[in-house]
Amino acid sequence: MKEGLYLKIPASTANLGVGFDSIGMALNKFLYLTVTISEENKWLFHHIGPNVDGLPADESHYIFQIAQKVARKHNIVLPNLKIEMRSEIPLARGLGSSASALVGALYIANYFGDIELSKYELLQLATEFEGHPDNVAPTIYGGLVLGYYNSETKVTDISYIDTPKVDIIITVPPYKLKTSDSRQALPDTFSHTQAVQNSAISNTMISALIQHNYKLAGKMMEQDGFHEPYRQHLIPEFKKIKHIAKDYAAYATVISGAGPSVLTMIAPERSGELVRKLKTEFEQCRSELVTINESGVSAKVLYESL
Ligand code: HSE
Protein backbone atom coordinates (compact mmCIF):
# COMPACT_ATOMS: atom_id res chain seq x y z
CA MET A 1 0.00 0.00 0.00
CA LYS A 2 1.18 3.54 -0.77
CA GLU A 3 2.36 5.24 2.35
CA GLY A 4 3.93 8.51 1.33
CA LEU A 5 5.96 10.59 -1.05
CA TYR A 6 9.62 11.54 -1.03
CA LEU A 7 10.61 14.64 -2.99
CA LYS A 8 14.08 15.88 -3.86
CA ILE A 9 13.77 19.39 -5.27
CA PRO A 10 16.72 21.34 -6.67
CA ALA A 11 17.77 24.91 -5.98
CA SER A 12 18.03 27.34 -8.87
CA THR A 13 19.78 30.49 -9.91
CA ALA A 14 17.72 33.02 -11.85
CA ASN A 15 18.50 35.82 -14.30
CA LEU A 16 22.11 34.97 -15.30
CA GLY A 17 22.57 38.72 -15.62
CA VAL A 18 20.44 39.81 -18.55
CA GLY A 19 17.76 37.13 -18.34
CA PHE A 20 15.76 38.98 -15.71
CA ASP A 21 12.65 36.99 -14.76
CA SER A 22 13.07 34.68 -17.75
CA ILE A 23 16.28 32.60 -17.52
CA GLY A 24 17.22 30.16 -14.79
CA MET A 25 19.38 27.15 -14.12
CA ALA A 26 18.89 24.30 -11.65
CA LEU A 27 21.64 23.59 -9.13
CA ASN A 28 22.57 20.45 -7.25
CA LYS A 29 21.53 21.64 -3.82
CA PHE A 30 18.23 20.28 -2.62
CA LEU A 31 15.11 20.64 -0.55
CA TYR A 32 14.10 17.18 0.73
CA LEU A 33 10.49 16.51 1.70
CA THR A 34 9.18 13.28 3.18
CA VAL A 35 5.40 13.38 3.18
CA THR A 36 3.18 10.87 4.96
CA ILE A 37 -0.41 10.82 6.21
CA SER A 38 -0.72 12.65 9.52
CA GLU A 39 -1.99 10.64 12.45
CA GLU A 40 -3.38 13.80 13.96
CA ASN A 41 -6.35 15.71 12.70
CA LYS A 42 -4.19 18.43 11.15
CA TRP A 43 -1.11 19.05 9.03
CA LEU A 44 2.23 18.83 10.80
CA PHE A 45 5.63 20.13 9.75
CA HIS A 46 8.89 18.88 11.15
CA HIS A 47 12.01 20.84 10.20
CA ILE A 48 15.48 19.38 10.36
CA GLY A 49 18.66 21.44 10.05
CA PRO A 50 19.67 25.08 9.97
CA ASN A 51 18.21 26.17 6.61
CA VAL A 52 14.63 25.47 7.68
CA ASP A 53 14.93 26.53 11.31
CA GLY A 54 12.17 28.82 12.45
CA LEU A 55 9.64 27.94 9.73
CA PRO A 56 6.12 27.47 11.12
CA ALA A 57 5.15 23.97 12.20
CA ASP A 58 1.45 24.54 11.62
CA GLU A 59 -0.97 25.35 8.82
CA SER A 60 0.44 28.83 8.26
CA HIS A 61 3.29 27.05 6.44
CA TYR A 62 3.81 28.18 2.80
CA ILE A 63 3.61 24.58 1.56
CA PHE A 64 0.23 24.09 3.26
CA GLN A 65 -1.09 27.36 1.82
CA ILE A 66 -0.09 26.53 -1.75
CA ALA A 67 -1.23 22.90 -1.56
CA GLN A 68 -4.67 24.05 -0.34
CA LYS A 69 -4.95 26.59 -3.15
CA VAL A 70 -4.31 23.82 -5.68
CA ALA A 71 -6.82 21.55 -3.92
CA ARG A 72 -9.49 24.28 -4.02
CA LYS A 73 -8.79 24.95 -7.68
CA HIS A 74 -9.43 21.28 -8.44
CA ASN A 75 -12.31 20.83 -6.00
CA ILE A 76 -10.62 18.16 -3.95
CA VAL A 77 -9.91 17.73 -0.27
CA LEU A 78 -6.40 16.75 0.71
CA PRO A 79 -5.78 14.38 3.62
CA ASN A 80 -3.98 15.74 6.68
CA LEU A 81 -0.29 15.32 6.05
CA LYS A 82 2.92 15.15 8.02
CA ILE A 83 5.84 16.79 6.23
CA GLU A 84 9.45 16.35 7.22
CA MET A 85 11.60 19.03 5.65
CA ARG A 86 15.38 19.25 5.29
CA SER A 87 17.16 21.70 3.06
CA GLU A 88 20.56 22.50 1.62
CA ILE A 89 19.15 25.72 0.15
CA PRO A 90 19.56 28.75 2.39
CA LEU A 91 16.43 30.91 2.70
CA ALA A 92 16.14 34.35 1.10
CA ARG A 93 19.59 34.18 -0.53
CA GLY A 94 18.67 34.20 -4.23
CA LEU A 95 18.92 30.44 -4.70
CA GLY A 96 15.29 29.64 -5.36
CA SER A 97 14.31 28.29 -1.92
CA SER A 98 10.73 29.52 -2.23
CA ALA A 99 10.40 28.15 -5.78
CA SER A 100 11.55 24.76 -4.45
CA ALA A 101 8.95 24.90 -1.68
CA LEU A 102 6.29 25.96 -4.19
CA VAL A 103 7.13 23.09 -6.53
CA GLY A 104 7.09 20.72 -3.53
CA ALA A 105 3.61 21.93 -2.57
CA LEU A 106 2.31 21.38 -6.11
CA TYR A 107 3.71 17.84 -6.23
CA ILE A 108 2.18 17.09 -2.82
CA ALA A 109 -1.27 18.35 -3.86
CA ASN A 110 -1.02 16.50 -7.17
CA TYR A 111 -0.08 13.22 -5.56
CA PHE A 112 -2.24 13.17 -2.43
CA GLY A 113 -5.18 14.77 -4.24
CA ASP A 114 -4.84 12.26 -7.09
CA ILE A 115 -5.19 15.13 -9.57
CA GLU A 116 -2.92 13.82 -12.36
CA LEU A 117 -1.43 17.15 -13.41
CA SER A 118 1.19 16.77 -16.12
CA LYS A 119 4.59 18.43 -15.79
CA TYR A 120 3.45 21.05 -18.29
CA GLU A 121 0.42 21.82 -16.15
CA LEU A 122 2.53 21.92 -12.99
CA LEU A 123 4.77 24.48 -14.67
CA GLN A 124 1.76 26.59 -15.69
CA LEU A 125 0.46 26.55 -12.12
CA ALA A 126 3.86 27.22 -10.57
CA THR A 127 4.43 30.22 -12.82
CA GLU A 128 0.98 31.59 -12.12
CA PHE A 129 1.79 31.54 -8.39
CA GLU A 130 5.32 32.89 -8.76
CA GLY A 131 4.67 35.42 -11.55
CA HIS A 132 7.71 34.40 -13.61
CA PRO A 133 9.22 31.08 -14.67
CA ASP A 134 12.95 31.68 -14.07
CA ASN A 135 13.19 29.65 -10.85
CA VAL A 136 10.26 27.25 -11.10
CA ALA A 137 10.95 26.05 -14.67
CA PRO A 138 14.49 24.77 -13.99
CA THR A 139 13.36 23.47 -10.59
CA ILE A 140 10.77 21.30 -12.34
CA TYR A 141 12.72 20.33 -15.47
CA GLY A 142 16.39 20.75 -14.56
CA GLY A 143 19.06 22.35 -16.73
CA LEU A 144 19.11 25.83 -18.22
CA VAL A 145 15.59 26.96 -19.06
CA LEU A 146 14.28 30.12 -20.67
CA GLY A 147 10.67 31.07 -20.39
CA TYR A 148 7.98 33.68 -20.78
CA TYR A 149 4.82 33.99 -18.72
CA ASN A 150 2.07 35.86 -20.51
CA SER A 151 0.09 37.35 -17.66
CA GLU A 152 -2.94 37.96 -19.88
CA THR A 153 -3.32 34.47 -21.31
CA LYS A 154 -1.68 32.93 -18.22
CA VAL A 155 0.36 30.66 -20.48
CA THR A 156 4.04 29.95 -19.88
CA ASP A 157 6.21 28.89 -22.80
CA ILE A 158 9.67 27.54 -22.20
CA SER A 159 12.73 26.60 -24.19
CA TYR A 160 16.02 24.91 -23.23
CA ILE A 161 19.59 25.31 -24.17
CA ASP A 162 22.45 22.94 -23.48
CA THR A 163 23.83 23.06 -20.01
CA PRO A 164 27.00 25.16 -20.16
CA LYS A 165 30.24 23.24 -19.65
CA VAL A 166 31.53 25.63 -17.03
CA ASP A 167 32.11 25.49 -13.32
CA ILE A 168 29.87 27.47 -11.03
CA ILE A 169 30.87 29.11 -7.78
CA ILE A 170 28.29 30.61 -5.49
CA THR A 171 29.18 33.00 -2.69
CA VAL A 172 26.42 33.17 -0.13
CA PRO A 173 26.50 36.14 2.27
CA PRO A 174 25.44 35.63 5.87
CA TYR A 175 22.48 38.05 5.60
CA LYS A 176 19.09 37.57 3.97
CA LEU A 177 17.62 39.75 1.24
CA LYS A 178 13.91 39.45 0.62
CA THR A 179 12.98 39.26 -3.06
CA SER A 180 10.26 41.87 -2.45
CA ASP A 181 12.84 44.32 -1.03
CA SER A 182 15.27 43.61 -3.84
CA ARG A 183 12.51 44.20 -6.42
CA GLN A 184 11.68 47.51 -4.74
CA ALA A 185 15.08 48.77 -5.85
CA LEU A 186 14.17 48.38 -9.53
CA PRO A 187 12.80 51.15 -11.74
CA ASP A 188 9.15 50.95 -12.78
CA THR A 189 9.73 51.79 -16.42
CA PHE A 190 12.39 51.66 -19.10
CA SER A 191 12.73 53.86 -22.17
CA HIS A 192 12.39 52.27 -25.60
CA THR A 193 16.12 52.84 -26.19
CA GLN A 194 17.03 51.03 -22.96
CA ALA A 195 14.67 48.16 -23.79
CA VAL A 196 16.21 47.72 -27.25
CA GLN A 197 19.72 47.83 -25.81
CA ASN A 198 19.01 45.24 -23.13
CA SER A 199 17.15 42.99 -25.51
CA ALA A 200 20.20 43.07 -27.84
CA ILE A 201 22.52 42.18 -24.95
CA SER A 202 20.23 39.35 -23.91
CA ASN A 203 19.86 37.96 -27.45
CA THR A 204 23.63 37.98 -27.95
CA MET A 205 24.17 36.30 -24.58
CA ILE A 206 21.78 33.46 -25.44
CA SER A 207 23.27 32.94 -28.87
CA ALA A 208 26.76 32.86 -27.36
CA LEU A 209 25.68 30.31 -24.75
CA ILE A 210 24.14 28.12 -27.46
CA GLN A 211 27.47 28.22 -29.28
CA HIS A 212 29.32 27.46 -26.02
CA ASN A 213 31.17 30.74 -26.44
CA TYR A 214 31.38 31.40 -22.71
CA LYS A 215 33.70 34.35 -23.02
CA LEU A 216 31.19 36.29 -25.09
CA ALA A 217 28.23 35.02 -23.05
CA GLY A 218 29.96 36.21 -19.87
CA LYS A 219 30.75 39.60 -21.40
CA MET A 220 27.04 40.05 -22.16
CA MET A 221 25.90 38.72 -18.76
CA GLU A 222 27.96 41.39 -17.07
CA GLN A 223 26.35 44.15 -19.13
CA ASP A 224 22.89 43.57 -17.73
CA GLY A 225 20.87 46.73 -17.40
CA PHE A 226 17.65 45.17 -16.13
CA HIS A 227 18.50 44.68 -12.48
CA GLU A 228 22.15 44.59 -11.41
CA PRO A 229 22.89 48.32 -11.61
CA TYR A 230 19.97 48.92 -9.23
CA ARG A 231 20.66 46.07 -6.83
CA GLN A 232 24.40 45.84 -6.41
CA HIS A 233 24.50 48.40 -3.60
CA LEU A 234 22.43 45.95 -1.55
CA ILE A 235 25.29 43.44 -1.70
CA PRO A 236 28.48 45.12 -0.41
CA GLU A 237 30.68 42.12 -1.37
CA PHE A 238 29.51 42.03 -4.99
CA LYS A 239 32.01 44.37 -6.67
CA LYS A 240 35.01 42.87 -4.89
CA ILE A 241 33.98 39.30 -5.73
CA LYS A 242 33.63 40.33 -9.37
CA HIS A 243 37.01 42.01 -9.31
CA ILE A 244 38.79 39.01 -7.80
CA ALA A 245 37.00 36.63 -10.18
CA LYS A 246 38.36 38.65 -13.13
CA ASP A 247 41.91 37.98 -11.87
CA TYR A 248 41.14 34.28 -12.33
CA ALA A 249 39.74 34.86 -15.83
CA ALA A 250 36.18 34.05 -14.75
CA TYR A 251 33.65 34.35 -17.58
CA ALA A 252 31.12 36.28 -15.52
CA THR A 253 30.10 37.23 -12.00
CA VAL A 254 26.45 38.13 -11.50
CA ILE A 255 23.87 38.41 -8.76
CA SER A 256 22.06 35.09 -8.31
CA GLY A 257 18.33 35.78 -8.62
CA ALA A 258 17.33 38.71 -6.46
CA GLY A 259 20.51 38.25 -4.38
CA PRO A 260 22.34 38.42 -2.10
CA SER A 261 24.20 35.32 -3.37
CA VAL A 262 26.72 35.94 -6.12
CA LEU A 263 27.29 33.49 -8.96
CA THR A 264 30.54 33.14 -10.88
CA MET A 265 30.94 31.16 -14.10
CA ILE A 266 34.49 30.02 -14.71
CA ALA A 267 36.52 27.51 -16.70
CA PRO A 268 36.96 24.19 -14.82
CA GLU A 269 40.77 24.63 -14.81
CA ARG A 270 40.58 27.76 -12.65
CA SER A 271 37.56 27.17 -10.40
CA GLY A 272 39.37 25.44 -7.52
CA GLU A 273 41.90 28.26 -7.11
CA LEU A 274 39.18 30.90 -7.23
CA VAL A 275 36.81 29.27 -4.76
CA ARG A 276 39.66 28.88 -2.25
CA LYS A 277 40.62 32.52 -2.73
CA LEU A 278 37.03 33.65 -2.19
CA LYS A 279 36.79 31.53 0.97
CA THR A 280 39.84 33.29 2.36
CA GLU A 281 38.78 36.78 1.28
CA PHE A 282 35.17 36.53 2.42
CA GLU A 283 35.30 34.51 5.60
CA GLN A 284 31.84 35.66 6.65
CA CYS A 285 30.33 34.31 3.40
CA ARG A 286 30.11 30.74 2.18
CA SER A 287 31.83 30.24 -1.18
CA GLU A 288 31.41 26.86 -2.79
CA LEU A 289 31.49 24.99 -6.07
CA VAL A 290 28.05 23.87 -7.18
CA THR A 291 27.20 21.67 -10.14
CA ILE A 292 24.31 22.21 -12.53
CA ASN A 293 21.32 19.95 -11.97
CA GLU A 294 20.07 18.39 -15.20
CA SER A 295 17.06 16.38 -14.08
CA GLY A 296 14.84 18.66 -11.99
CA VAL A 297 12.53 17.55 -9.21
CA SER A 298 12.41 13.84 -8.45
CA ALA A 299 9.53 12.09 -6.73
CA LYS A 300 9.51 8.63 -5.21
CA VAL A 301 6.47 6.87 -3.80
CA LEU A 302 7.08 5.34 -0.38
CA TYR A 303 5.43 2.00 0.35
CA GLU A 304 4.42 0.57 3.69
CA SER A 305 6.87 -2.09 4.77
CA LEU A 306 5.26 -5.52 4.72
N1 HSE B 1 13.94 37.14 -11.36
C1 HSE B 1 13.64 37.30 -9.97
C2 HSE B 1 14.29 38.58 -9.46
C3 HSE B 1 14.15 36.12 -9.20
O1 HSE B 1 15.44 38.82 -9.81
O2 HSE B 1 13.65 39.34 -8.73
C4 HSE B 1 13.57 36.03 -7.84
O3 HSE B 1 12.23 35.65 -7.88
Coordinates of N, CA and C in Angstrom, one line a residue, residues 36-122:
T36 N 4.0 12.0 4.6 CA 3.2 10.9 5.0 C 1.8 11.4 5.5
I37 N 0.9 10.4 5.7 CA -0.4 10.8 6.2 C -0.2 11.1 7.7
S38 N -0.8 12.2 8.1 CA -0.7 12.7 9.5 C -1.6 11.8 10.4
E39 N -1.1 11.4 11.6 CA -2.0 10.6 12.5 C -2.9 11.6 13.3
E40 N -2.6 12.8 13.2 CA -3.4 13.8 14.0 C -4.4 14.4 13.0
N41 N -5.3 15.2 13.5 CA -6.4 15.7 12.7 C -5.9 17.0 12.1
K42 N -4.7 17.2 11.7 CA -4.2 18.4 11.2 C -2.8 18.2 10.5
W43 N -2.4 19.2 9.7 CA -1.1 19.1 9.0 C 0.0 19.4 10.0
L44 N 1.1 18.6 9.9 CA 2.2 18.8 10.8 C 3.5 19.0 10.0
F45 N 4.3 19.9 10.4 CA 5.6 20.1 9.8 C 6.7 19.9 10.8
H46 N 7.7 19.1 10.3 CA 8.9 18.9 11.2 C 10.1 19.3 10.4
H47 N 10.9 20.3 10.9 CA 12.0 20.8 10.2 C 13.3 20.3 10.8
I48 N 14.2 19.9 9.9 CA 15.5 19.4 10.4 C 16.6 20.2 9.8
G49 N 17.5 20.7 10.6 CA 18.7 21.4 10.1 C 18.5 22.9 10.0
P50 N 19.6 23.6 9.9 CA 19.7 25.1 10.0 C 18.9 25.9 8.9
N51 N 18.8 25.4 7.7 CA 18.2 26.2 6.6 C 16.7 26.3 6.7
V52 N 16.1 25.4 7.6 CA 14.6 25.5 7.7 C 14.2 25.8 9.1
D53 N 15.2 26.1 9.9 CA 14.9 26.5 11.3 C 14.0 27.7 11.4
G54 N 13.0 27.7 12.3 CA 12.2 28.8 12.5 C 11.0 28.9 11.5
L55 N 10.8 27.9 10.6 CA 9.6 27.9 9.7 C 8.5 27.4 10.6
P56 N 7.2 27.9 10.3 CA 6.1 27.5 11.1 C 5.9 26.0 11.0
A57 N 5.4 25.4 12.2 CA 5.1 24.0 12.2 C 3.7 23.7 11.9
D58 N 2.9 24.7 11.7 CA 1.4 24.5 11.6 C 0.9 24.9 10.2
E59 N -0.4 25.1 10.1 CA -1.0 25.4 8.8 C -0.7 26.8 8.2
S60 N 0.1 27.6 8.9 CA 0.4 28.8 8.3 C 1.6 28.6 7.3
H61 N 2.1 27.4 7.3 CA 3.3 27.1 6.4 C 3.0 27.3 4.9
Y62 N 4.0 27.9 4.2 CA 3.8 28.2 2.8 C 3.4 26.9 2.0
I63 N 3.9 25.8 2.3 CA 3.6 24.6 1.6 C 2.1 24.2 1.8
F64 N 1.7 24.4 3.0 CA 0.2 24.1 3.3 C -0.6 25.1 2.5
Q65 N -0.3 26.3 2.5 CA -1.1 27.4 1.8 C -1.2 27.1 0.3
I66 N -0.1 26.8 -0.3 CA -0.1 26.5 -1.7 C -0.8 25.2 -2.1
A67 N -0.6 24.2 -1.3 CA -1.2 22.9 -1.6 C -2.7 23.1 -1.5
Q68 N -3.2 23.8 -0.5 CA -4.7 24.0 -0.3 C -5.2 24.8 -1.5
K69 N -4.5 25.8 -2.0 CA -4.9 26.6 -3.1 C -5.1 25.7 -4.4
V70 N -4.2 24.8 -4.6 CA -4.3 23.8 -5.7 C -5.5 22.9 -5.5
A71 N -5.7 22.4 -4.2 CA -6.8 21.6 -3.9 C -8.1 22.3 -4.2
R72 N -8.2 23.5 -3.8 CA -9.5 24.3 -4.0 C -9.8 24.4 -5.5
K73 N -8.7 24.8 -6.2 CA -8.8 25.0 -7.7 C -9.3 23.7 -8.4
H74 N -9.0 22.5 -7.8 CA -9.4 21.3 -8.4 C -10.6 20.6 -7.7
N75 N -11.2 21.4 -6.8 CA -12.3 20.8 -6.0 C -12.0 19.5 -5.3
I76 N -10.9 19.4 -4.7 CA -10.6 18.2 -4.0 C -10.2 18.5 -2.5
V77 N -10.3 17.5 -1.7 CA -9.9 17.7 -0.3 C -8.7 16.9 0.0
L78 N -7.6 17.5 0.4 CA -6.4 16.8 0.7 C -6.5 16.1 2.1
P79 N -5.8 15.0 2.3 CA -5.8 14.4 3.6 C -4.9 15.2 4.5
N80 N -4.9 15.1 5.8 CA -4.0 15.7 6.7 C -2.6 15.1 6.5
L81 N -1.6 15.9 6.4 CA -0.3 15.3 6.1 C 0.8 15.7 7.1
K82 N 1.8 14.8 7.2 CA 2.9 15.1 8.0 C 4.1 15.3 7.1
I83 N 4.8 16.5 7.2 CA 5.8 16.8 6.2 C 7.1 17.0 7.0
E84 N 8.1 16.2 6.6 CA 9.4 16.4 7.2 C 10.3 17.1 6.2
M85 N 10.9 18.1 6.6 CA 11.6 19.0 5.7 C 13.1 19.2 6.0
R86 N 13.9 19.0 5.1 CA 15.4 19.3 5.3 C 15.8 20.0 4.1
S87 N 16.8 20.9 4.2 CA 17.2 21.7 3.1 C 18.6 22.1 3.0
E88 N 19.2 22.0 1.8 CA 20.6 22.5 1.6 C 20.5 23.9 1.0
I89 N 19.3 24.4 0.8 CA 19.2 25.7 0.1 C 18.9 26.8 1.2
P90 N 19.8 27.7 1.4 CA 19.6 28.8 2.4 C 18.4 29.6 2.0
L91 N 17.6 30.1 3.0 CA 16.4 30.9 2.7 C 16.8 32.3 2.3
A92 N 16.0 32.9 1.5 CA 16.1 34.3 1.1 C 17.6 34.8 0.7
R93 N 18.2 33.9 -0.1 CA 19.6 34.2 -0.5 C 19.7 34.2 -2.0
G94 N 18.6 34.2 -2.8 CA 18.7 34.2 -4.2 C 19.0 32.9 -4.8
L95 N 18.6 31.8 -4.2 CA 18.9 30.4 -4.7 C 17.6 29.6 -4.9
G96 N 16.5 30.3 -5.0 CA 15.3 29.6 -5.4 C 14.6 28.8 -4.3
S97 N 14.9 29.1 -3.0 CA 14.3 28.3 -1.9 C 12.8 28.3 -2.0
S98 N 12.2 29.5 -2.3 CA 10.7 29.5 -2.2 C 10.2 28.8 -3.5
A99 N 10.9 28.9 -4.6 CA 10.4 28.2 -5.8 C 10.4 26.6 -5.5
S100 N 11.5 26.2 -4.8 CA 11.6 24.8 -4.5 C 10.4 24.4 -3.6
A101 N 10.1 25.2 -2.6 CA 8.9 24.9 -1.7 C 7.6 24.9 -2.5
L102 N 7.5 25.9 -3.4 CA 6.3 26.0 -4.2 C 6.1 24.7 -5.0
V103 N 7.2 24.3 -5.7 CA 7.1 23.1 -6.5 C 6.8 21.9 -5.7
G104 N 7.4 21.8 -4.5 CA 7.1 20.7 -3.5 C 5.6 20.7 -3.2
A105 N 5.0 21.9 -2.9 CA 3.6 21.9 -2.6 C 2.7 21.4 -3.7
L106 N 3.1 21.8 -4.9 CA 2.3 21.4 -6.1 C 2.4 19.9 -6.3
Y107 N 3.6 19.3 -6.1 CA 3.7 17.8 -6.2 C 2.9 17.1 -5.1
I108 N 2.9 17.7 -3.9 CA 2.2 17.1 -2.8 C 0.7 17.1 -3.1
A109 N 0.2 18.3 -3.6 CA -1.3 18.3 -3.9 C -1.6 17.4 -5.0
N110 N -0.8 17.3 -6.0 CA -1.0 16.5 -7.2 C -1.1 15.0 -6.8
Y111 N -0.2 14.6 -5.9 CA -0.1 13.2 -5.6 C -1.2 12.8 -4.6
F112 N -1.3 13.6 -3.5 CA -2.2 13.2 -2.4 C -3.7 13.5 -2.8
G113 N -3.8 14.5 -3.8 CA -5.2 14.8 -4.2 C -5.6 14.0 -5.5
D114 N -4.6 13.1 -5.9 CA -4.8 12.3 -7.1 C -5.3 13.1 -8.3
I115 N -4.7 14.2 -8.5 CA -5.2 15.1 -9.6 C -4.7 14.8 -11.0
E116 N -3.5 14.2 -11.1 CA -2.9 13.8 -12.4 C -2.6 15.0 -13.2
L117 N -1.9 16.0 -12.6 CA -1.4 17.1 -13.4 C -0.2 16.7 -14.1
S118 N 0.0 17.1 -15.4 CA 1.2 16.8 -16.1 C 2.3 17.8 -15.7
K119 N 3.5 17.5 -16.1 CA 4.6 18.4 -15.8 C 4.3 19.8 -16.4
Y120 N 3.8 19.8 -17.6 CA 3.5 21.0 -18.3 C 2.5 21.8 -17.4
E121 N 1.4 21.1 -16.9 CA 0.4 21.8 -16.1 C 1.0 22.3 -14.8
L122 N 1.9 21.5 -14.2 CA 2.5 21.9 -13.0 C 3.3 23.2 -13.2

